[in-house]
mmCIF file of C-alpha atoms in Angstrom:
data_model
loop_
_atom_site.group_PDB
_atom_site.id
_atom_site.type_symbol
_atom_site.label_atom_id
_atom_site.label_comp_id
_atom_site.label_asym_id
_atom_site.label_seq_id
_atom_site.Cartn_x
_atom_site.Cartn_y
_atom_site.Cartn_z
ATOM 1 C CA MET A 1 19.200 -6.070 -34.734
ATOM 2 C CA LYS A 2 17.291 -10.124 -34.257
ATOM 3 C CA ILE A 3 20.094 -12.591 -34.868
ATOM 4 C CA ARG A 4 18.216 -15.085 -35.912
ATOM 5 C CA THR A 5 20.382 -17.935 -36.421
ATOM 6 C CA LEU A 6 23.902 -19.132 -36.083
ATOM 7 C CA ALA A 7 24.794 -19.382 -39.630
ATOM 8 C CA THR A 8 23.034 -15.848 -39.545
ATOM 9 C CA LEU A 9 25.652 -14.549 -36.922
ATOM 10 C CA LEU A 10 28.787 -16.447 -38.358
ATOM 11 C CA VAL A 11 28.484 -14.464 -41.411
ATOM 12 C CA LEU A 12 27.765 -11.108 -39.266
ATOM 13 C CA MET A 13 30.817 -11.447 -37.801
ATOM 14 C CA SER A 14 32.454 -11.909 -40.679
ATOM 15 C CA LEU A 15 31.674 -8.850 -42.143
ATOM 16 C CA ASN A 16 31.758 -7.106 -39.449
ATOM 17 C CA GLY A 17 35.811 -8.233 -38.371
ATOM 18 C CA VAL A 18 35.270 -9.433 -35.225
ATOM 19 C CA ALA A 19 38.377 -11.794 -34.095
ATOM 20 C CA GLN A 20 37.431 -15.630 -33.698
ATOM 21 C CA ALA A 21 39.477 -17.863 -32.294
ATOM 22 C CA GLU A 22 40.648 -20.778 -33.445
ATOM 23 C CA LYS A 23 39.535 -23.074 -31.548
ATOM 24 C CA GLN A 24 35.785 -21.613 -28.609
ATOM 25 C CA LEU A 25 35.235 -22.005 -25.334
ATOM 26 C CA ILE A 26 32.743 -24.871 -26.125
ATOM 27 C CA ASP A 27 35.880 -27.149 -27.697
ATOM 28 C CA TYR A 28 37.384 -26.843 -23.883
ATOM 29 C CA PHE A 29 35.175 -28.986 -21.914
ATOM 30 C CA LYS A 30 35.686 -32.528 -21.298
ATOM 31 C CA PRO A 31 33.290 -35.957 -20.181
ATOM 32 C CA MET A 32 31.215 -35.873 -17.319
ATOM 33 C CA GLU A 33 33.049 -38.145 -15.673
ATOM 34 C CA LEU A 34 30.685 -40.548 -13.963
ATOM 35 C CA GLN A 35 29.538 -40.802 -10.110
ATOM 36 C CA GLY A 36 27.150 -42.534 -9.820
ATOM 37 C CA PRO A 37 25.492 -45.596 -13.014
ATOM 38 C CA LEU A 38 23.991 -43.665 -15.764
ATOM 39 C CA VAL A 39 20.474 -45.038 -14.615
ATOM 40 C CA SER A 40 16.993 -44.227 -15.891
ATOM 41 C CA GLU A 41 14.618 -45.768 -13.547
ATOM 42 C CA GLY A 42 12.679 -43.853 -11.321
ATOM 43 C CA ILE A 43 13.439 -40.872 -11.601
ATOM 44 C CA TRP A 44 12.671 -37.784 -13.333
ATOM 45 C CA GLY A 45 13.065 -36.015 -16.840
ATOM 46 C CA GLU A 46 12.072 -36.981 -20.433
ATOM 47 C CA THR A 47 13.860 -39.342 -22.386
ATOM 48 C CA ASN A 48 15.918 -36.914 -23.973
ATOM 49 C CA VAL A 49 17.847 -36.149 -20.170
ATOM 50 C CA LEU A 50 17.846 -39.797 -19.780
ATOM 51 C CA PRO A 51 19.143 -42.078 -18.933
ATOM 52 C CA ARG A 52 21.811 -40.054 -16.977
ATOM 53 C CA ASP A 53 24.067 -39.228 -13.504
ATOM 54 C CA ILE A 54 22.262 -38.213 -10.809
ATOM 55 C CA LYS A 55 24.676 -37.908 -7.912
ATOM 56 C CA ASN A 56 25.963 -35.168 -10.465
ATOM 57 C CA GLY A 57 26.065 -31.595 -8.953
ATOM 58 C CA LEU A 58 22.746 -31.032 -6.578
ATOM 59 C CA GLU A 59 19.233 -33.037 -7.542
ATOM 60 C CA ASP A 60 15.945 -34.535 -6.572
ATOM 61 C CA PRO A 61 16.180 -37.582 -8.403
ATOM 62 C CA ASP A 62 12.348 -38.257 -7.867
ATOM 63 C CA MET A 63 11.644 -35.303 -7.515
ATOM 64 C CA LYS A 64 9.782 -35.121 -3.805
ATOM 65 C CA THR A 65 10.766 -31.732 -2.582
ATOM 66 C CA TRP A 66 12.959 -29.469 -4.738
ATOM 67 C CA CYS A 67 13.490 -28.430 -7.734
ATOM 68 C CA TYR A 68 17.344 -26.262 -7.817
ATOM 69 C CA TRP A 69 18.047 -23.160 -9.924
ATOM 70 C CA ASP A 70 21.174 -21.189 -9.724
ATOM 71 C CA GLY A 71 24.412 -21.648 -7.297
ATOM 72 C CA ARG A 72 27.984 -21.616 -7.574
ATOM 73 C CA VAL A 73 30.643 -23.744 -6.637
ATOM 74 C CA VAL A 74 33.458 -22.726 -3.072
ATOM 75 C CA LYS A 75 36.270 -24.872 -2.579
ATOM 76 C CA ASP A 76 36.595 -24.384 1.831
ATOM 77 C CA ASP A 77 39.787 -24.862 3.470
ATOM 78 C CA ASP A 78 40.081 -28.583 4.357
ATOM 79 C CA GLY A 79 39.310 -29.539 1.174
ATOM 80 C CA ARG A 80 35.580 -30.106 0.432
ATOM 81 C CA PHE A 81 32.956 -28.529 -2.366
ATOM 82 C CA HIS A 82 30.320 -25.772 -0.935
ATOM 83 C CA PHE A 83 27.714 -25.238 -3.475
ATOM 84 C CA TYR A 84 25.168 -21.825 -2.551
ATOM 85 C CA GLY A 85 22.357 -21.057 -4.590
ATOM 86 C CA CYS A 86 18.245 -21.491 -4.543
ATOM 87 C CA GLY A 87 15.415 -24.085 -4.513
ATOM 88 C CA TRP A 88 11.930 -24.269 -4.766
ATOM 89 C CA ASP A 89 8.661 -26.488 -3.920
ATOM 90 C CA GLN A 90 8.654 -28.914 -6.389
ATOM 91 C CA LYS A 91 4.572 -28.239 -6.300
ATOM 92 C CA TYR A 92 5.161 -25.131 -8.351
ATOM 93 C CA SER A 93 5.758 -25.130 -11.953
ATOM 94 C CA HIS A 94 8.977 -23.247 -12.999
ATOM 95 C CA ASP A 95 7.964 -20.041 -13.572
ATOM 96 C CA ALA A 96 5.827 -20.227 -10.928
ATOM 97 C CA GLY A 97 8.383 -21.835 -8.676
ATOM 98 C CA TRP A 98 11.142 -19.086 -8.785
ATOM 99 C CA LYS A 99 9.383 -16.159 -8.010
ATOM 100 C CA LEU A 100 7.230 -17.970 -5.006
ATOM 101 C CA ASN A 101 9.093 -19.425 -3.482
ATOM 102 C CA SER A 102 12.757 -19.610 -3.963
ATOM 103 C CA LYS A 103 14.867 -20.489 -1.461
ATOM 104 C CA ALA A 104 18.170 -20.118 -0.900
ATOM 105 C CA ILE A 105 19.937 -23.147 -0.527
ATOM 106 C CA HIS A 106 23.342 -24.369 0.564
ATOM 107 C CA ALA A 107 25.149 -27.855 -0.212
ATOM 108 C CA VAL A 108 28.060 -30.104 0.110
ATOM 109 C CA ALA A 109 30.260 -32.279 -1.350
ATOM 110 C CA ASP A 110 33.708 -33.971 -1.029
ATOM 111 C CA ASP A 111 34.109 -33.560 -5.055
ATOM 112 C CA ILE A 112 33.613 -30.594 -6.724
ATOM 113 C CA MET A 113 30.761 -32.966 -9.178
ATOM 114 C CA GLY A 114 28.642 -34.291 -6.507
ATOM 115 C CA PRO A 115 26.582 -35.516 -4.857
ATOM 116 C CA TYR A 116 25.620 -32.595 -3.838
ATOM 117 C CA GLU A 117 23.585 -33.443 -0.383
ATOM 118 C CA ASN A 118 21.794 -32.752 3.229
ATOM 119 C CA PRO A 119 20.426 -29.351 1.361
ATOM 120 C CA VAL A 120 19.462 -26.892 3.863
ATOM 121 C CA LEU A 121 17.924 -22.764 3.833
ATOM 122 C CA MET A 122 20.766 -20.618 4.216
ATOM 123 C CA TRP A 123 19.026 -17.977 6.070
ATOM 124 C CA PRO A 124 15.819 -19.332 7.212
ATOM 125 C CA HIS A 125 15.811 -16.235 9.699
ATOM 126 C CA TRP A 126 15.070 -13.699 7.032
ATOM 127 C CA GLN A 127 12.121 -13.440 5.003
ATOM 128 C CA GLU A 128 11.605 -17.228 5.437
ATOM 129 C CA GLY A 129 14.347 -18.030 3.853
ATOM 130 C CA GLU A 130 13.906 -15.916 -0.076
ATOM 131 C CA GLY A 131 16.920 -16.259 -2.025
ATOM 132 C CA SER A 132 17.235 -15.941 -5.980
ATOM 133 C CA ASN A 133 20.330 -15.456 -8.001
ATOM 134 C CA VAL A 134 22.430 -16.729 -5.197
ATOM 135 C CA ILE A 135 25.906 -17.850 -5.385
ATOM 136 C CA GLY A 136 28.295 -17.807 -2.945
ATOM 137 C CA LEU A 137 32.414 -16.609 -2.779
ATOM 138 C CA ARG A 138 34.975 -15.684 -0.822
ATOM 139 C CA MET A 139 35.413 -12.277 0.228
ATOM 140 C CA HIS A 140 39.568 -11.165 0.227
ATOM 141 C CA ASP A 141 39.417 -10.931 4.302
ATOM 142 C CA GLY A 142 37.996 -14.752 4.451
ATOM 143 C CA ARG A 143 35.133 -14.178 5.735
ATOM 144 C CA TRP A 144 32.121 -16.325 3.175
ATOM 145 C CA ALA A 145 29.332 -13.892 1.777
ATOM 146 C CA ALA A 146 26.569 -15.210 -0.504
ATOM 147 C CA VAL A 147 24.460 -12.520 -2.636
ATOM 148 C CA SER A 148 20.688 -12.885 -3.256
ATOM 149 C CA SER A 149 19.012 -10.988 -5.793
ATOM 150 C CA GLU A 150 16.444 -10.822 -8.565
ATOM 151 C CA THR A 151 13.438 -10.914 -6.490
ATOM 152 C CA THR A 152 14.841 -9.507 -3.134
ATOM 153 C CA GLU A 153 16.623 -6.267 -3.853
ATOM 154 C CA GLY A 154 20.711 -6.986 -4.087
ATOM 155 C CA GLU A 155 21.316 -8.311 -0.161
ATOM 156 C CA ILE A 156 24.819 -9.767 1.132
ATOM 157 C CA PHE A 157 25.019 -12.355 3.692
ATOM 158 C CA THR A 158 28.028 -13.365 5.555
ATOM 159 C CA SER A 159 29.875 -16.256 7.989
ATOM 160 C CA ASP A 160 32.828 -17.323 9.608
ATOM 161 C CA SER A 161 32.658 -20.149 8.383
ATOM 162 C CA PRO A 162 31.276 -21.662 5.276
ATOM 163 C CA TYR A 163 28.128 -23.981 7.061
ATOM 164 C CA GLY A 164 27.253 -20.478 8.307
ATOM 165 C CA PRO A 165 25.625 -19.372 10.859
ATOM 166 C CA TRP A 166 24.307 -16.152 7.338
ATOM 167 C CA SER A 167 23.958 -12.523 9.046
ATOM 168 C CA LEU A 168 22.305 -9.746 6.676
ATOM 169 C CA LEU A 169 25.457 -6.887 6.293
ATOM 170 C CA GLY A 170 23.458 -5.006 4.144
ATOM 171 C CA LYS A 171 22.401 -4.278 0.538
ATOM 172 C CA ILE A 172 24.442 -3.982 -2.467
ATOM 173 C CA LYS A 173 24.929 -0.033 -2.868
ATOM 174 C CA VAL A 174 25.081 1.640 -6.219
ATOM 175 C CA ASP A 175 27.252 4.534 -7.902
ATOM 176 C CA LEU A 176 26.092 5.302 -10.749
ATOM 177 C CA ASN A 177 28.219 7.551 -12.564
ATOM 178 C CA GLY A 178 27.382 8.938 -14.478
ATOM 179 C CA PHE A 179 25.402 6.539 -16.293
ATOM 180 C CA GLU A 180 21.306 5.028 -16.389
ATOM 181 C CA PRO A 181 20.002 3.322 -13.620
ATOM 182 C CA GLY A 182 18.674 0.679 -15.726
ATOM 183 C CA LEU A 183 22.317 -0.261 -15.868
ATOM 184 C CA ALA A 184 22.783 -1.856 -12.501
ATOM 185 C CA ARG A 185 18.927 -1.710 -11.205
ATOM 186 C CA TYR A 186 15.946 -2.860 -13.453
ATOM 187 C CA GLN A 187 12.260 -1.341 -12.766
ATOM 188 C CA ARG A 188 9.154 -4.532 -12.425
ATOM 189 C CA LYS A 189 5.842 -3.845 -13.192
ATOM 190 C CA THR A 190 4.633 -3.521 -9.253
ATOM 191 C CA MET A 191 8.067 -0.978 -8.448
ATOM 192 C CA PRO A 192 7.408 2.285 -8.983
ATOM 193 C CA SER A 193 11.736 3.545 -9.717
ATOM 194 C CA TYR A 194 14.585 1.149 -10.119
ATOM 195 C CA GLY A 195 14.467 -1.545 -6.992
ATOM 196 C CA HIS A 196 16.150 -4.607 -7.639
ATOM 197 C CA MET A 197 19.538 -5.817 -9.529
ATOM 198 C CA ALA A 198 19.141 -9.333 -11.492
ATOM 199 C CA ASN A 199 22.024 -11.834 -12.535
ATOM 200 C CA VAL A 200 24.700 -10.352 -9.845
ATOM 201 C CA LYS A 201 27.416 -11.976 -10.381
ATOM 202 C CA ILE A 202 30.456 -10.624 -7.821
ATOM 203 C CA LEU A 203 34.202 -11.153 -7.999
ATOM 204 C CA LEU A 204 37.546 -10.376 -6.249
ATOM 205 C CA ARG A 205 40.038 -9.025 -8.416
ATOM 206 C CA PRO A 206 44.208 -9.356 -8.168
ATOM 207 C CA ASP A 207 43.629 -5.495 -7.032
ATOM 208 C CA GLY A 208 41.972 -6.380 -3.923
ATOM 209 C CA ARG A 209 38.908 -4.591 -5.950
ATOM 210 C CA TYR A 210 35.300 -6.201 -5.897
ATOM 211 C CA MET A 211 33.967 -6.374 -9.768
ATOM 212 C CA LEU A 212 30.422 -6.627 -9.909
ATOM 213 C CA VAL A 213 27.850 -8.007 -13.090
ATOM 214 C CA PRO A 214 24.574 -8.009 -13.371
ATOM 215 C CA ARG A 215 22.237 -8.271 -16.223
ATOM 216 C CA SER A 216 22.866 -5.537 -18.469
ATOM 217 C CA CYS A 217 26.196 -7.011 -18.903
ATOM 218 C CA CYS A 218 27.852 -4.033 -17.954
ATOM 219 C CA VAL A 219 30.805 -3.299 -15.688
ATOM 220 C CA MET A 220 31.296 -2.107 -12.192
ATOM 221 C CA ILE A 221 33.826 -1.567 -9.024
ATOM 222 C CA SER A 222 34.126 -0.938 -5.836
ATOM 223 C CA ASP A 223 37.078 0.221 -4.114
ATOM 224 C CA ASP A 224 35.550 -0.315 -0.257
ATOM 225 C CA GLY A 225 34.375 -3.815 0.548
ATOM 226 C CA ILE A 226 32.280 -6.378 -1.156
ATOM 227 C CA LEU A 227 29.254 -3.707 -0.499
ATOM 228 C CA GLY A 228 30.110 -0.901 -2.161
ATOM 229 C CA PRO A 229 29.598 1.336 -3.633
ATOM 230 C CA TYR A 230 30.354 0.012 -6.422
ATOM 231 C CA LYS A 231 30.481 2.529 -9.732
ATOM 232 C CA ILE A 232 29.293 1.383 -13.132
ATOM 233 C CA MET A 233 32.444 1.456 -15.458
ATOM 234 C CA ASN A 234 31.011 1.067 -18.514
ATOM 235 C CA ASP A 235 27.862 0.838 -20.687
ATOM 236 C CA ARG A 236 26.668 -2.903 -22.029
ATOM 237 C CA VAL A 237 30.458 -5.245 -23.051
ATOM 238 C CA TYR A 238 28.269 -5.711 -26.482
ATOM 239 C CA LYS A 239 27.339 -2.258 -26.790
ATOM 240 C CA PRO A 240 30.046 -1.885 -28.891
ATOM 241 C CA TYR A 241 29.023 -4.966 -31.012
ATOM 242 C CA PRO A 242 25.486 -3.728 -33.202
ATOM 243 C CA GLU A 243 25.775 -7.284 -34.830
ATOM 244 C CA LEU A 244 25.135 -8.927 -31.926
ATOM 245 C CA PRO A 245 21.240 -8.828 -30.590
ATOM 246 C CA GLN A 246 21.114 -5.838 -28.231
ATOM 247 C CA THR A 247 18.153 -7.202 -25.724
ATOM 248 C CA LYS A 248 16.823 -10.133 -23.914
ATOM 249 C CA ASN A 249 20.673 -10.853 -22.721
ATOM 250 C CA GLU A 250 21.420 -12.507 -19.255
ATOM 251 C CA ASP A 251 22.814 -14.353 -16.797
ATOM 252 C CA PRO A 252 26.651 -12.676 -17.292
ATOM 253 C CA THR A 253 29.232 -14.424 -15.374
ATOM 254 C CA VAL A 254 32.772 -13.455 -14.871
ATOM 255 C CA TRP A 255 35.636 -14.708 -14.668
ATOM 256 C CA HIS A 256 39.934 -14.161 -13.744
ATOM 257 C CA SER A 257 41.708 -16.938 -15.299
ATOM 258 C CA GLY A 258 45.139 -16.828 -16.778
ATOM 259 C CA GLY A 259 45.513 -12.766 -16.005
ATOM 260 C CA ILE A 260 42.318 -12.299 -18.111
ATOM 261 C CA TYR A 261 39.054 -11.015 -17.129
ATOM 262 C CA HIS A 262 36.587 -13.350 -18.914
ATOM 263 C CA ILE A 263 32.203 -12.235 -19.163
ATOM 264 C CA VAL A 264 30.353 -15.212 -20.735
ATOM 265 C CA TYR A 265 26.574 -14.203 -21.371
ATOM 266 C CA ASN A 266 23.127 -15.459 -22.838
ATOM 267 C CA HIS A 267 21.088 -14.388 -24.973
ATOM 268 C CA TRP A 268 17.677 -16.370 -24.351
ATOM 269 C CA PRO A 269 15.680 -16.181 -27.170
ATOM 270 C CA SER A 270 17.868 -17.854 -29.436
ATOM 271 C CA LYS A 271 19.965 -19.493 -26.369
ATOM 272 C CA ILE A 272 23.264 -18.325 -28.065
ATOM 273 C CA SER A 273 25.916 -17.343 -25.514
ATOM 274 C CA HIS A 274 27.491 -15.359 -26.119
ATOM 275 C CA HIS A 275 32.239 -14.643 -24.997
ATOM 276 C CA PHE A 276 34.150 -11.478 -24.289
ATOM 277 C CA THR A 277 37.798 -10.591 -22.676
ATOM 278 C CA SER A 278 39.396 -7.486 -21.054
ATOM 279 C CA ILE A 279 42.843 -7.582 -20.184
ATOM 280 C CA ASP A 280 41.908 -4.572 -17.083
ATOM 281 C CA GLY A 281 38.530 -6.485 -16.651
ATOM 282 C CA ILE A 282 36.800 -2.298 -17.266
ATOM 283 C CA THR A 283 38.016 -1.660 -20.239
ATOM 284 C CA ASP A 284 38.514 -2.616 -23.998
ATOM 285 C CA TRP A 285 36.494 -5.733 -23.825
ATOM 286 C CA LYS A 286 36.852 -7.948 -26.941
ATOM 287 C CA TYR A 287 34.335 -10.477 -28.728
ATOM 288 C CA ARG A 288 35.461 -13.915 -28.562
ATOM 289 C CA GLY A 289 32.232 -15.184 -30.719
ATOM 290 C CA ILE A 290 30.112 -18.120 -29.155
ATOM 291 C CA ALA A 291 30.750 -19.561 -26.005
ATOM 292 C CA PHE A 292 28.338 -22.417 -26.846
ATOM 293 C CA THR A 293 24.855 -22.835 -28.338
ATOM 294 C CA LYS A 294 22.128 -25.729 -27.353
ATOM 295 C CA GLU A 295 22.331 -27.063 -30.255
ATOM 296 C CA GLN A 296 25.158 -28.343 -29.062
ATOM 297 C CA ASN A 297 24.242 -30.308 -25.640
ATOM 298 C CA ASP A 298 26.401 -32.745 -26.963
ATOM 299 C CA LYS A 299 29.265 -31.444 -26.876
ATOM 300 C CA VAL A 300 28.607 -30.007 -22.866
ATOM 301 C CA PHE A 301 26.705 -32.691 -21.575
ATOM 302 C CA ARG A 302 28.684 -35.471 -22.616
ATOM 303 C CA TYR A 303 29.797 -38.935 -20.719
ATOM 304 C CA PRO A 304 32.466 -41.139 -21.227
ATOM 305 C CA ASP A 305 30.564 -43.840 -23.573
ATOM 306 C CA GLY A 306 29.538 -40.287 -26.332
ATOM 307 C CA SER A 307 26.165 -40.164 -24.572
ATOM 308 C CA PHE A 308 25.205 -37.328 -23.869
ATOM 309 C CA ASP A 309 21.850 -35.171 -21.643
ATOM 310 C CA ASP A 310 19.646 -33.403 -24.030
ATOM 311 C CA TRP A 311 18.940 -30.531 -22.151
ATOM 312 C CA ILE A 312 16.476 -28.344 -23.222
ATOM 313 C CA TYR A 313 17.217 -25.166 -21.410
ATOM 314 C CA VAL A 314 20.584 -24.604 -19.655
ATOM 315 C CA GLU A 315 21.541 -20.965 -18.247
ATOM 316 C CA ARG A 316 22.388 -19.773 -15.329
ATOM 317 C CA MET A 317 26.550 -20.658 -15.677
ATOM 318 C CA THR A 318 29.050 -19.725 -13.250
ATOM 319 C CA ALA A 319 33.332 -20.913 -13.198
ATOM 320 C CA CYS A 320 34.884 -22.374 -10.890
ATOM 321 C CA VAL A 321 38.359 -21.332 -10.619
ATOM 322 C CA ASP A 322 41.822 -22.968 -8.658
ATOM 323 C CA GLU A 323 43.190 -20.409 -6.787
ATOM 324 C CA GLU A 324 46.892 -22.594 -7.608
ATOM 325 C CA THR A 325 46.553 -22.940 -10.573
ATOM 326 C CA ASP A 326 44.591 -20.111 -11.908
ATOM 327 C CA HIS A 327 42.896 -22.136 -14.579
ATOM 328 C CA VAL A 328 38.931 -22.987 -14.710
ATOM 329 C CA THR A 329 38.368 -26.610 -13.765
ATOM 330 C CA HIS A 330 34.444 -26.567 -13.844
ATOM 331 C CA PHE A 331 31.515 -24.289 -14.443
ATOM 332 C CA ILE A 332 28.308 -24.893 -13.285
ATOM 333 C CA PHE A 333 25.198 -24.988 -15.297
ATOM 334 C CA SER A 334 21.249 -24.600 -14.313
ATOM 335 C CA VAL A 335 19.572 -27.036 -16.685
ATOM 336 C CA LEU A 336 15.380 -28.246 -17.587
ATOM 337 C CA ASP A 337 14.230 -31.301 -18.550
ATOM 338 C CA VAL A 338 11.808 -29.161 -20.789
ATOM 339 C CA LYS A 339 9.875 -25.979 -21.630
ATOM 340 C CA LYS A 340 9.602 -23.882 -19.082
ATOM 341 C CA GLY A 341 5.462 -23.883 -19.662
ATOM 342 C CA TRP A 342 5.978 -27.283 -19.853
ATOM 343 C CA ASP A 343 7.121 -28.323 -16.161
ATOM 344 C CA GLN A 344 3.969 -27.691 -13.870
ATOM 345 C CA GLY A 345 3.872 -28.358 -9.831
ATOM 346 C CA ASN A 346 4.198 -32.398 -8.840
ATOM 347 C CA ASP A 347 4.600 -33.816 -12.363
ATOM 348 C CA ASN A 348 7.541 -35.665 -13.755
ATOM 349 C CA HIS A 349 9.656 -32.604 -14.800
ATOM 350 C CA GLY A 350 12.007 -30.920 -12.846
ATOM 351 C CA SER A 351 15.582 -28.690 -12.683
ATOM 352 C CA LYS A 352 18.919 -29.070 -11.152
ATOM 353 C CA ILE A 353 22.830 -28.209 -11.061
ATOM 354 C CA VAL A 354 25.051 -29.628 -13.254
ATOM 355 C CA VAL A 355 28.747 -29.942 -12.629
ATOM 356 C CA VAL A 356 30.781 -30.303 -16.089
ATOM 357 C CA PRO A 357 34.811 -30.882 -16.238
ATOM 358 C CA PHE A 358 36.579 -28.588 -18.131
ATOM 359 C CA ASP A 359 40.404 -27.906 -19.332
ATOM 360 C CA GLY A 360 41.198 -24.284 -18.763
ATOM 361 C CA GLU A 361 44.482 -24.675 -18.815
ATOM 362 C CA ALA A 362 44.563 -25.366 -22.508
ATOM 363 C CA PHE A 363 41.859 -22.833 -22.970
ATOM 364 C CA ASP A 364 44.399 -20.551 -21.273
ATOM 365 C CA ALA A 365 46.454 -20.662 -23.250
ATOM 366 C CA ASN A 366 44.899 -20.398 -26.526
ATOM 367 C CA MET A 367 43.145 -17.321 -25.076
ATOM 368 C CA GLN A 368 47.113 -15.747 -24.582
ATOM 369 C CA ARG A 369 48.146 -16.990 -28.092
ATOM 370 C CA ILE A 370 45.138 -14.647 -29.501
ATOM 371 C CA ILE A 371 46.193 -11.359 -27.227
ATOM 372 C CA ASP A 372 49.471 -11.822 -28.525
ATOM 373 C CA ALA A 373 49.116 -12.465 -31.729
ATOM 374 C CA GLU A 374 46.686 -8.657 -31.622
ATOM 375 C CA LYS A 375 49.253 -7.090 -29.259
ATOM 376 C CA LYS A 376 52.185 -7.926 -32.300
ATOM 377 C CA ALA A 377 49.732 -6.767 -35.473
ATOM 378 C CA ALA A 378 48.728 -3.509 -33.069
ATOM 379 C CA GLN A 379 52.980 -1.993 -33.034
#
């Protein structure tokens, strides 16, 4: 069933009794404090993203070298912030760049908001630095890890330092556990069988296990380390909700905060992102409503003066959770100023990484109130 408009979706959720929070995830985004002046002259982009703070996140302001995409930010023991993601030579169009030239990129900042500087290839010795859907994380043993998927097969690289060097640990292993192979890996036209993983997000669970959520939005658990095997534990989290789109969903992000597991994914045709929660991160995933939509950019990418950047594509969301407070402090987004087919090589268009502050403490408190009320009603 296709959901064509936000209004239609809201009506359907009401008719089907979907539990809606008093406030949605989008209500907890905070203004992006300025890391530099808002500028328009001499930088790339359509007027919908001008003026903007080019020191927020990671970007090539004159679009001479890199377009950036994907990624996660991880804090090191010295208080510095490391961006692990990918980029491609701006001479490629967006559609060609991520397929043909995507490289794993590392950049560093003293402030989580940016600017992230001195971008370098993470593993230039391996397939000329190829990497896509790249994210970074700390493993349970304290070492650093980075994951690549989509254009690669689902490799994990490790290092004793956040700066590298990076060594290939191996490819992610999967235990289908009776489920279909397509939940973990998918077929490309050039592949005779299921091969690549895509949109891989890995989470360190408090119980010492690793949790993996791929493009399909199922949950996979490893009891045997970061390589797995990851056992598929359930079908797509949205499958029990037929009123939601059942195809063309992608870009899941997963996090644990306030004692609750969260998944947000994007339905790319409608540009609507949906939010689910679970107490144990495996069973009973409940739909919590719309996380945000393209039409709500004024609530997400806004500055303290009330102005905002109206990015045409907003994808690849990841969460930054403070280890001490167990609350999300920021979200990371990959953004593009025009439609993907309009971003050609050597032009005035491109993509960057944006960092947006988030009131995770208030968000977690509200989610806990909702869950407590549900438990009470079920008694």
